[in-house]
mmCIF file of C-alpha atoms and ligand atoms in Angstrom:
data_model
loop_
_atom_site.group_PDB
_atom_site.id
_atom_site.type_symbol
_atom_site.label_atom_id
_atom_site.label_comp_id
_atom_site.label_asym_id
_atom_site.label_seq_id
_atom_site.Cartn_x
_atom_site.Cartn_y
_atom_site.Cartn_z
ATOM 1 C CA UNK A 1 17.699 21.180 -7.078
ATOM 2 C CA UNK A 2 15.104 19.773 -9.479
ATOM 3 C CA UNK A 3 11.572 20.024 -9.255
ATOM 4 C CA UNK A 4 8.525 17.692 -9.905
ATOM 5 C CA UNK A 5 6.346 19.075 -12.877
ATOM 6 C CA UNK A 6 3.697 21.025 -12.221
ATOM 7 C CA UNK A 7 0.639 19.179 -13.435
ATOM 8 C CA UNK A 8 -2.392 19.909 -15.142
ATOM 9 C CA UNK A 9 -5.463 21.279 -13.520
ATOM 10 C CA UNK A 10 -7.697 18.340 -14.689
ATOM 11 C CA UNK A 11 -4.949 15.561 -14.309
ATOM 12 C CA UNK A 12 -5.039 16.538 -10.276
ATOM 13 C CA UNK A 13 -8.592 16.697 -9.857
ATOM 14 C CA UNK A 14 -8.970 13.363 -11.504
ATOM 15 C CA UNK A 15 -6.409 12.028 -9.305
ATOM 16 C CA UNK A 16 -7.235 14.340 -6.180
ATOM 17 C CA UNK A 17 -10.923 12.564 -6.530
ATOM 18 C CA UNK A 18 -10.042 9.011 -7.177
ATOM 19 C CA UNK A 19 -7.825 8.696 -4.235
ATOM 20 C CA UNK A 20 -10.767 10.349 -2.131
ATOM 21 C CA UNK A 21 -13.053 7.630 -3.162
ATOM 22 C CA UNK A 22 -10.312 5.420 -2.265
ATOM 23 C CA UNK A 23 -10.374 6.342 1.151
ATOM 24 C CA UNK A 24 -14.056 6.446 1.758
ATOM 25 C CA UNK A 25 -14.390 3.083 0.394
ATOM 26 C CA UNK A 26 -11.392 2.097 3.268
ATOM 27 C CA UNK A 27 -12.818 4.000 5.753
ATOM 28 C CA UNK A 28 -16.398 1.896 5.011
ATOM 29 C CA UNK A 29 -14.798 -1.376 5.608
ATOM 30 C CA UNK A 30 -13.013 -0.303 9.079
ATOM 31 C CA UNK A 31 -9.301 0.020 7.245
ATOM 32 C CA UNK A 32 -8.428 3.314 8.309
ATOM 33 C CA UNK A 33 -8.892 3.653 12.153
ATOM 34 C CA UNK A 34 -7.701 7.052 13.415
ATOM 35 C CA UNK A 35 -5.264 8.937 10.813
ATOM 36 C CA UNK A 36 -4.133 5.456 9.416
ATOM 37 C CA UNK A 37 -3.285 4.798 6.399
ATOM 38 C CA UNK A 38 -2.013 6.499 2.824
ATOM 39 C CA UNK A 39 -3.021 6.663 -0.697
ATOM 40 C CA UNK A 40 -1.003 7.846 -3.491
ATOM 41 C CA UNK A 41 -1.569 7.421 -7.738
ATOM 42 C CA UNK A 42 1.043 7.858 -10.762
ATOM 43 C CA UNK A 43 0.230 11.339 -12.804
ATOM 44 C CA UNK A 44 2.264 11.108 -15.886
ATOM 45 C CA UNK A 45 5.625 9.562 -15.255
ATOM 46 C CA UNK A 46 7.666 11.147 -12.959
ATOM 47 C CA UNK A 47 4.869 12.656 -10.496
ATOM 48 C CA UNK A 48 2.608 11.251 -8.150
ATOM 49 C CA UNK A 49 -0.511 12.668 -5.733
ATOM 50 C CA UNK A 50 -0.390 11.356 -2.234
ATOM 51 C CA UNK A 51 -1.502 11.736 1.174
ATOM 52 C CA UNK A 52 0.165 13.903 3.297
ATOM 53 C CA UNK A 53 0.584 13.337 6.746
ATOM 54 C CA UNK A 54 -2.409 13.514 9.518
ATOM 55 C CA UNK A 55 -6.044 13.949 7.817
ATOM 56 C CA UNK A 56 -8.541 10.815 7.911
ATOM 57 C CA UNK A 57 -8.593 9.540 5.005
ATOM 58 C CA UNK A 58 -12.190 8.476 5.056
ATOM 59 C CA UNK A 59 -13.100 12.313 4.696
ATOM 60 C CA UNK A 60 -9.477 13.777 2.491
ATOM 61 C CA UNK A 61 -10.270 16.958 0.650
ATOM 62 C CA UNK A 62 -8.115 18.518 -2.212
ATOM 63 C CA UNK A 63 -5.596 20.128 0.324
ATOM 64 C CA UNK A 64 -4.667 16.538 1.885
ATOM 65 C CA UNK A 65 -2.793 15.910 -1.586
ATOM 66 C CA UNK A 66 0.683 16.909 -2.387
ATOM 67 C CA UNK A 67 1.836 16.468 -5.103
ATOM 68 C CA UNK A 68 5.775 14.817 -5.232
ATOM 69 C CA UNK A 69 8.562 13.896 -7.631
ATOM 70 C CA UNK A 70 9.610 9.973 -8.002
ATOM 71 C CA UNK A 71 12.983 12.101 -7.117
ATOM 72 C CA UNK A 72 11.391 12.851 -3.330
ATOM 73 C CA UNK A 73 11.155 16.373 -4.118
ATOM 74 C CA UNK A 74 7.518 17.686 -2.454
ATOM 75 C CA UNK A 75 5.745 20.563 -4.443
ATOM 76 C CA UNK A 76 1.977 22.090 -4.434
ATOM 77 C CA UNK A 77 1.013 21.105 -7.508
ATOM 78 C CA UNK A 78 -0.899 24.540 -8.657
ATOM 79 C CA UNK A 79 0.825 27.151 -7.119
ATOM 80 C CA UNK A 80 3.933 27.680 -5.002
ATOM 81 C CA UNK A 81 2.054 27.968 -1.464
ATOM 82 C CA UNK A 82 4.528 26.070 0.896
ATOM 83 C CA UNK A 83 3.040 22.113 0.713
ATOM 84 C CA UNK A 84 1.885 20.269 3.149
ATOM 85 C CA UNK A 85 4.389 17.890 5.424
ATOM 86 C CA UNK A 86 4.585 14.708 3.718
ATOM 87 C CA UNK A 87 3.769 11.004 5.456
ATOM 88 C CA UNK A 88 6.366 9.373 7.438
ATOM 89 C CA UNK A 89 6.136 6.455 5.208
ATOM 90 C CA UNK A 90 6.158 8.597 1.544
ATOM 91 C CA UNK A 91 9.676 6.898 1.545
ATOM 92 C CA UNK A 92 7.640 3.088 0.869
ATOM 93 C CA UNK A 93 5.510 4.518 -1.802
ATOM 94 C CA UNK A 94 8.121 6.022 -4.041
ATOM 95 C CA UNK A 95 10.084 2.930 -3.449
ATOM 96 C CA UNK A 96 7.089 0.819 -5.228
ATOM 97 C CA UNK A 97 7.022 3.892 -8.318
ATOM 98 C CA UNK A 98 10.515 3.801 -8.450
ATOM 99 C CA UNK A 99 11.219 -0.115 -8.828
ATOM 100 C CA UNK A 100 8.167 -0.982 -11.403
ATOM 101 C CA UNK A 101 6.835 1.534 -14.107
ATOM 102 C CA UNK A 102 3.391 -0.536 -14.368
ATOM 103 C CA UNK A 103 2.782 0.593 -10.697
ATOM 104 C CA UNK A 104 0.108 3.175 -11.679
ATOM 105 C CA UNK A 105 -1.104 3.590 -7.521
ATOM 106 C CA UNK A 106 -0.636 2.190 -4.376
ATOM 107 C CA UNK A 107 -3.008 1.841 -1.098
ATOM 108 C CA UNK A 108 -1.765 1.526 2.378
ATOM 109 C CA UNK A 109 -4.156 0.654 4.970
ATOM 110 C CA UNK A 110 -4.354 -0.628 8.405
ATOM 111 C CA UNK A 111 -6.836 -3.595 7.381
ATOM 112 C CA UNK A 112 -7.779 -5.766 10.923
ATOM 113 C CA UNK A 113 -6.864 -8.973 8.949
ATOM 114 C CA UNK A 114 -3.572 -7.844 7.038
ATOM 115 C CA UNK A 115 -2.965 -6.815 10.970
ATOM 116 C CA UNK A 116 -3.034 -9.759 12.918
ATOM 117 C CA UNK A 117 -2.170 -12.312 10.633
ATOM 118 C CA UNK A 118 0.877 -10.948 10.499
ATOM 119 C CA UNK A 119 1.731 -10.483 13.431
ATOM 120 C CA UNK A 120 1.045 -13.960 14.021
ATOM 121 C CA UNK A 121 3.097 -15.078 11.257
ATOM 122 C CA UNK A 122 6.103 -13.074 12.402
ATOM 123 C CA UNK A 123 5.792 -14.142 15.879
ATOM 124 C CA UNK A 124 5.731 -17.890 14.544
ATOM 125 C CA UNK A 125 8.699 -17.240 12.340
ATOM 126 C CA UNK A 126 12.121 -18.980 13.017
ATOM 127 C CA UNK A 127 15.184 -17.020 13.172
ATOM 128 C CA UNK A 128 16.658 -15.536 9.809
ATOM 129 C CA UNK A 129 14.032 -17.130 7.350
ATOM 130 C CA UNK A 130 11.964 -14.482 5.574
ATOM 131 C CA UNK A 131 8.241 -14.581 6.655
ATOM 132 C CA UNK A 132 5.011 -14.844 4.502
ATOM 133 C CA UNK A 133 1.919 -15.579 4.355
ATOM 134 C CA UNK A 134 0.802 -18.941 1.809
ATOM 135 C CA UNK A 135 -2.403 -18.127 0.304
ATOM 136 C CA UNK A 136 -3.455 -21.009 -1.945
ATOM 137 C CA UNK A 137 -6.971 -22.879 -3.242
ATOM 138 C CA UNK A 138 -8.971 -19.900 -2.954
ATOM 139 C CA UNK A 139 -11.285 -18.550 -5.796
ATOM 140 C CA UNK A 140 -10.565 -14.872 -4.281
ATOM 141 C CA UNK A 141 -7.004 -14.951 -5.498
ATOM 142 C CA UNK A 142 -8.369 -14.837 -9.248
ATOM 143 C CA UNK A 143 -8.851 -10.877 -8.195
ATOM 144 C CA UNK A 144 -5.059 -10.604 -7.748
ATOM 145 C CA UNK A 145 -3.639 -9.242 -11.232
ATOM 146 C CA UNK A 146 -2.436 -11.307 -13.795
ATOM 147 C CA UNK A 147 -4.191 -14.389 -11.978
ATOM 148 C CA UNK A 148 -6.624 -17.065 -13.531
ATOM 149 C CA UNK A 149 -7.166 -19.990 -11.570
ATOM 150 C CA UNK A 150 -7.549 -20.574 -7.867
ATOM 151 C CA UNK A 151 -4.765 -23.070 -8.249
ATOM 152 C CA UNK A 152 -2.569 -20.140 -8.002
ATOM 153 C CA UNK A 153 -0.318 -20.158 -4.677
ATOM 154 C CA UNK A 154 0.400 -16.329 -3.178
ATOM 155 C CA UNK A 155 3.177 -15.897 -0.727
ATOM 156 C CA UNK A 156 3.155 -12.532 0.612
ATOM 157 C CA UNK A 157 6.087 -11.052 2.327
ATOM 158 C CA UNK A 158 5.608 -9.981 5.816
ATOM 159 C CA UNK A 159 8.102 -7.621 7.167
ATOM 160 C CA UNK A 160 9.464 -6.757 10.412
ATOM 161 C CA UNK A 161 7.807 -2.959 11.604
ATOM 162 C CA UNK A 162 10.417 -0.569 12.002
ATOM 163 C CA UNK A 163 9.416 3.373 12.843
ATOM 164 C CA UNK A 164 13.080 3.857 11.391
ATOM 165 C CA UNK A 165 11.509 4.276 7.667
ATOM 166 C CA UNK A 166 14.929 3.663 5.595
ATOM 167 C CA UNK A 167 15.850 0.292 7.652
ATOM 168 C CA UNK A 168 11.880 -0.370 6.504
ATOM 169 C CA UNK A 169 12.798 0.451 2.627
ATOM 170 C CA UNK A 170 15.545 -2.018 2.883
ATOM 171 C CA UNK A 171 13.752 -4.551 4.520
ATOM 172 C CA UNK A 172 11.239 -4.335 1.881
ATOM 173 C CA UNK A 173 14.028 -3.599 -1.047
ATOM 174 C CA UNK A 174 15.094 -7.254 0.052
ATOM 175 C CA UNK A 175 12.318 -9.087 0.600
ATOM 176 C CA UNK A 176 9.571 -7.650 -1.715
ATOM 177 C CA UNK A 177 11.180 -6.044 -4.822
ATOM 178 C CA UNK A 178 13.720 -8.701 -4.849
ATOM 179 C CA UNK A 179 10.649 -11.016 -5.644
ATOM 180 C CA UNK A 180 8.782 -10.472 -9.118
ATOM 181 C CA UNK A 181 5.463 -11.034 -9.109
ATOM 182 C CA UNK A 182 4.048 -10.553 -5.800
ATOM 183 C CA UNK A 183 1.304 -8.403 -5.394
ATOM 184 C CA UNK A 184 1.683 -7.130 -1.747
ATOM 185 C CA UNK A 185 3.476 -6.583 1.271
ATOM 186 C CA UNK A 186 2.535 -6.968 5.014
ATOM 187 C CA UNK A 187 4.274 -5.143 7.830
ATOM 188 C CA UNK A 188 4.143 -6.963 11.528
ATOM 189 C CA UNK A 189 1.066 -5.888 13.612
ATOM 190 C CA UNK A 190 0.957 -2.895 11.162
ATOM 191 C CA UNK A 191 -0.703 -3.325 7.791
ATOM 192 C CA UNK A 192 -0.699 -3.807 4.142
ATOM 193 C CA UNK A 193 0.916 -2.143 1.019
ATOM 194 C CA UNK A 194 -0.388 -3.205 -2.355
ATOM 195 C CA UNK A 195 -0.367 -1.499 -5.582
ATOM 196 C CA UNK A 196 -1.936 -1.956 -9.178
ATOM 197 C CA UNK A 197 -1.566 -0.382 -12.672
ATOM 198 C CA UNK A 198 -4.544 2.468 -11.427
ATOM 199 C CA UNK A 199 -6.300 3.013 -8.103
ATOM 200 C CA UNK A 200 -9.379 0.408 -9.170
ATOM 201 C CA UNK A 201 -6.506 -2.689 -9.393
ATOM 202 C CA UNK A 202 -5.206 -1.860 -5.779
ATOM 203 C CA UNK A 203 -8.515 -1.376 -4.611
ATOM 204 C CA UNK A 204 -9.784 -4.588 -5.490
ATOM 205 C CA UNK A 205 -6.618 -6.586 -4.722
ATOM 206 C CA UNK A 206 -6.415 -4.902 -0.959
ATOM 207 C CA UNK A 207 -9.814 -5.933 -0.934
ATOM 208 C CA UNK A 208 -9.459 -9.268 -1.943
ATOM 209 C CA UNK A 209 -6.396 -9.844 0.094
ATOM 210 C CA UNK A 210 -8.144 -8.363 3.138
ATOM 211 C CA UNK A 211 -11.092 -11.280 2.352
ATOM 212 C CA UNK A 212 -8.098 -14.009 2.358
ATOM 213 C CA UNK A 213 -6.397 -13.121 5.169
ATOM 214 C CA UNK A 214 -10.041 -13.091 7.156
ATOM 215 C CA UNK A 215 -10.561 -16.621 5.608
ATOM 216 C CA UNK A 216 -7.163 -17.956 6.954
ATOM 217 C CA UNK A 217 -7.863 -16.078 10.483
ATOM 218 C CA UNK A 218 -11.391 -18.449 10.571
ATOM 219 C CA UNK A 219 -9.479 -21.532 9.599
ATOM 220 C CA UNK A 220 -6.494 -21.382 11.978
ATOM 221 C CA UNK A 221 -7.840 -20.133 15.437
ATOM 222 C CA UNK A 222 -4.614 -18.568 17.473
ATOM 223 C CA UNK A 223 -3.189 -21.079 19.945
ATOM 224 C CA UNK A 224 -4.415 -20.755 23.300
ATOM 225 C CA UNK A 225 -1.713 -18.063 24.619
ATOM 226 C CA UNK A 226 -0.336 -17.050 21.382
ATOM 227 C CA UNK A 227 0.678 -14.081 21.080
HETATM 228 ZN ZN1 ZN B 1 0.867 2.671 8.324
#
C-alpha cells in the first residue's frame, strides 16, 4: 500500500494556517453554519491538507488537518499517531486535484446564496437537461480567474445532492470536469465547490460568486409558491 509523503514541518504550518484563515473569513460571512463546510490546499504535488470531518471551521486548529495522498491514502503528516476520520465528501476534493494540476486549493462552503439559487434552479429544471446557473453583465465576474471583462457569460453547473458520495463524483465527473473552464460547481439546496491555483484565488472567487448569486436572488424574486 503506498503512502502520501510526509511533509515538511514549515510546508504544514503554512498550509495548516492559511486554510484556518480560510475558515474564519467563511465563518464571518455566515458560510459555515454548524460543522459545514471543508477546506483543503495542494502541498507539493501529490499531497494535500484538508479538513477532517466534524470541527467548525470558523475556529479549526492544527489537529483538524490531515494530511492525504491524491491516491486517497489518509496519513498524520508529522508522526504516525492514527489520523483523524476524513470528510464524507474528501472523495469531491481529490476529484478537483486529481483532474487539473493548476488546482492549488479548493473551498467548500454552505454559502445562503450558492444554497437557494440552486435549489431553485434544479427545481425549475426540465427532465434530462443539465442545470446551471447563467451569470452574465456583471462587473463581479472580472474576480473569476482568467476573466477581463464583464461581458464574460458564467454558466455554473448545478448538480443533483446525493449523500451517496461516488454517484456525486460522477455526477460532477460529467457535468463539471467534462467542461473546461468553469470555475465552480453548485450542489442542489447544498452548496458550492470552487477552487483556484492557492487558497487567496478560491477565496475571492467563492466570494465573488456568493455576491452574484445574491444579485440574481434580488433580481428574480421566487414565484409565489415556488418551491
Ligand atoms: Zn457540504
Amino acid at each position: 500500500m503506498s503512502h502520501p509523503p510526509i511533509v515538511a514541518a514549515d510546508e504544514w504550518a503554512t498550509a495548516v494556517a492559511e486554510l484556518v484563515a480560510a475558515g474564519r473569513r467563511s465563518d464571518a460571512r455566515g458560510w459555515v453554519a454548524a460543522t459545514s463546510g471543508n477546506f483543503s490546499r495542494r502541498i507539493g504535488r501529490d499531497a494535500l491538507a484538508i479538513t477532517r470531518s466534524g470541527p467548525h471551521k470558523g475556529a479549526l486548529v492544527a489537529e483538524d488537518f490531515l494530511l492525504l495522498g491524491l491516491d486517497g491514502e489518509v496519513r498524520h503528516p508529522l508522526h504516525d499517531r492514527v489520523p483523524p476520520r476524513p470528510s464524507a465528501e474528501t472523495l469531491l476534493h481529490l476529484q478537483l486535484y486529481r483532474a487539473w494540476e493548476h488546482v492549488g486549493a479548493v473551498i467548500h462552503v454552505h454559502s445562503p446564496g450558492a444554497t437557494v439559487l440552486s435549489r431553485r434552479c434544479m427545481s425549475a429544471a426540465r427532465g434530462g437537461q443539465p442545470v446551471t446557473v447563467r451569470l452574465a453583465g456583471y462587473e463581479m465576474l472580472k474576480a473569476l480567474a482568467g476573466v477581463n471583462t464583464h461581458e464574460h457569460e458564467e454558466h455554473v453547473p448545478v448538480v443533483a445532492n446525493s449523500q451517496d458520495m461516488q454517484a456525486l463524483a460522477a455526477q460532477v465527473e460529467r457535468e463539471v470536469i467534462a467542461r473546461p473552464g468553469v470555475h465552480a460547481y453548485l450542489i442542489a439546496g447544498h452548496g458550492i465547490y470552487t477552487w483556484g491555483r492557492d487558497v487567496e484565488e478560491a477565496m475571492r472567487q467563492v466570494e465573488a460568486l456568493e455576491f452574484l448569486f445574491e444579485c440574481e436572488l434580488r433580481a428574480t424574486p421566487a414565484m409565489e409558491g415556488a418551491r
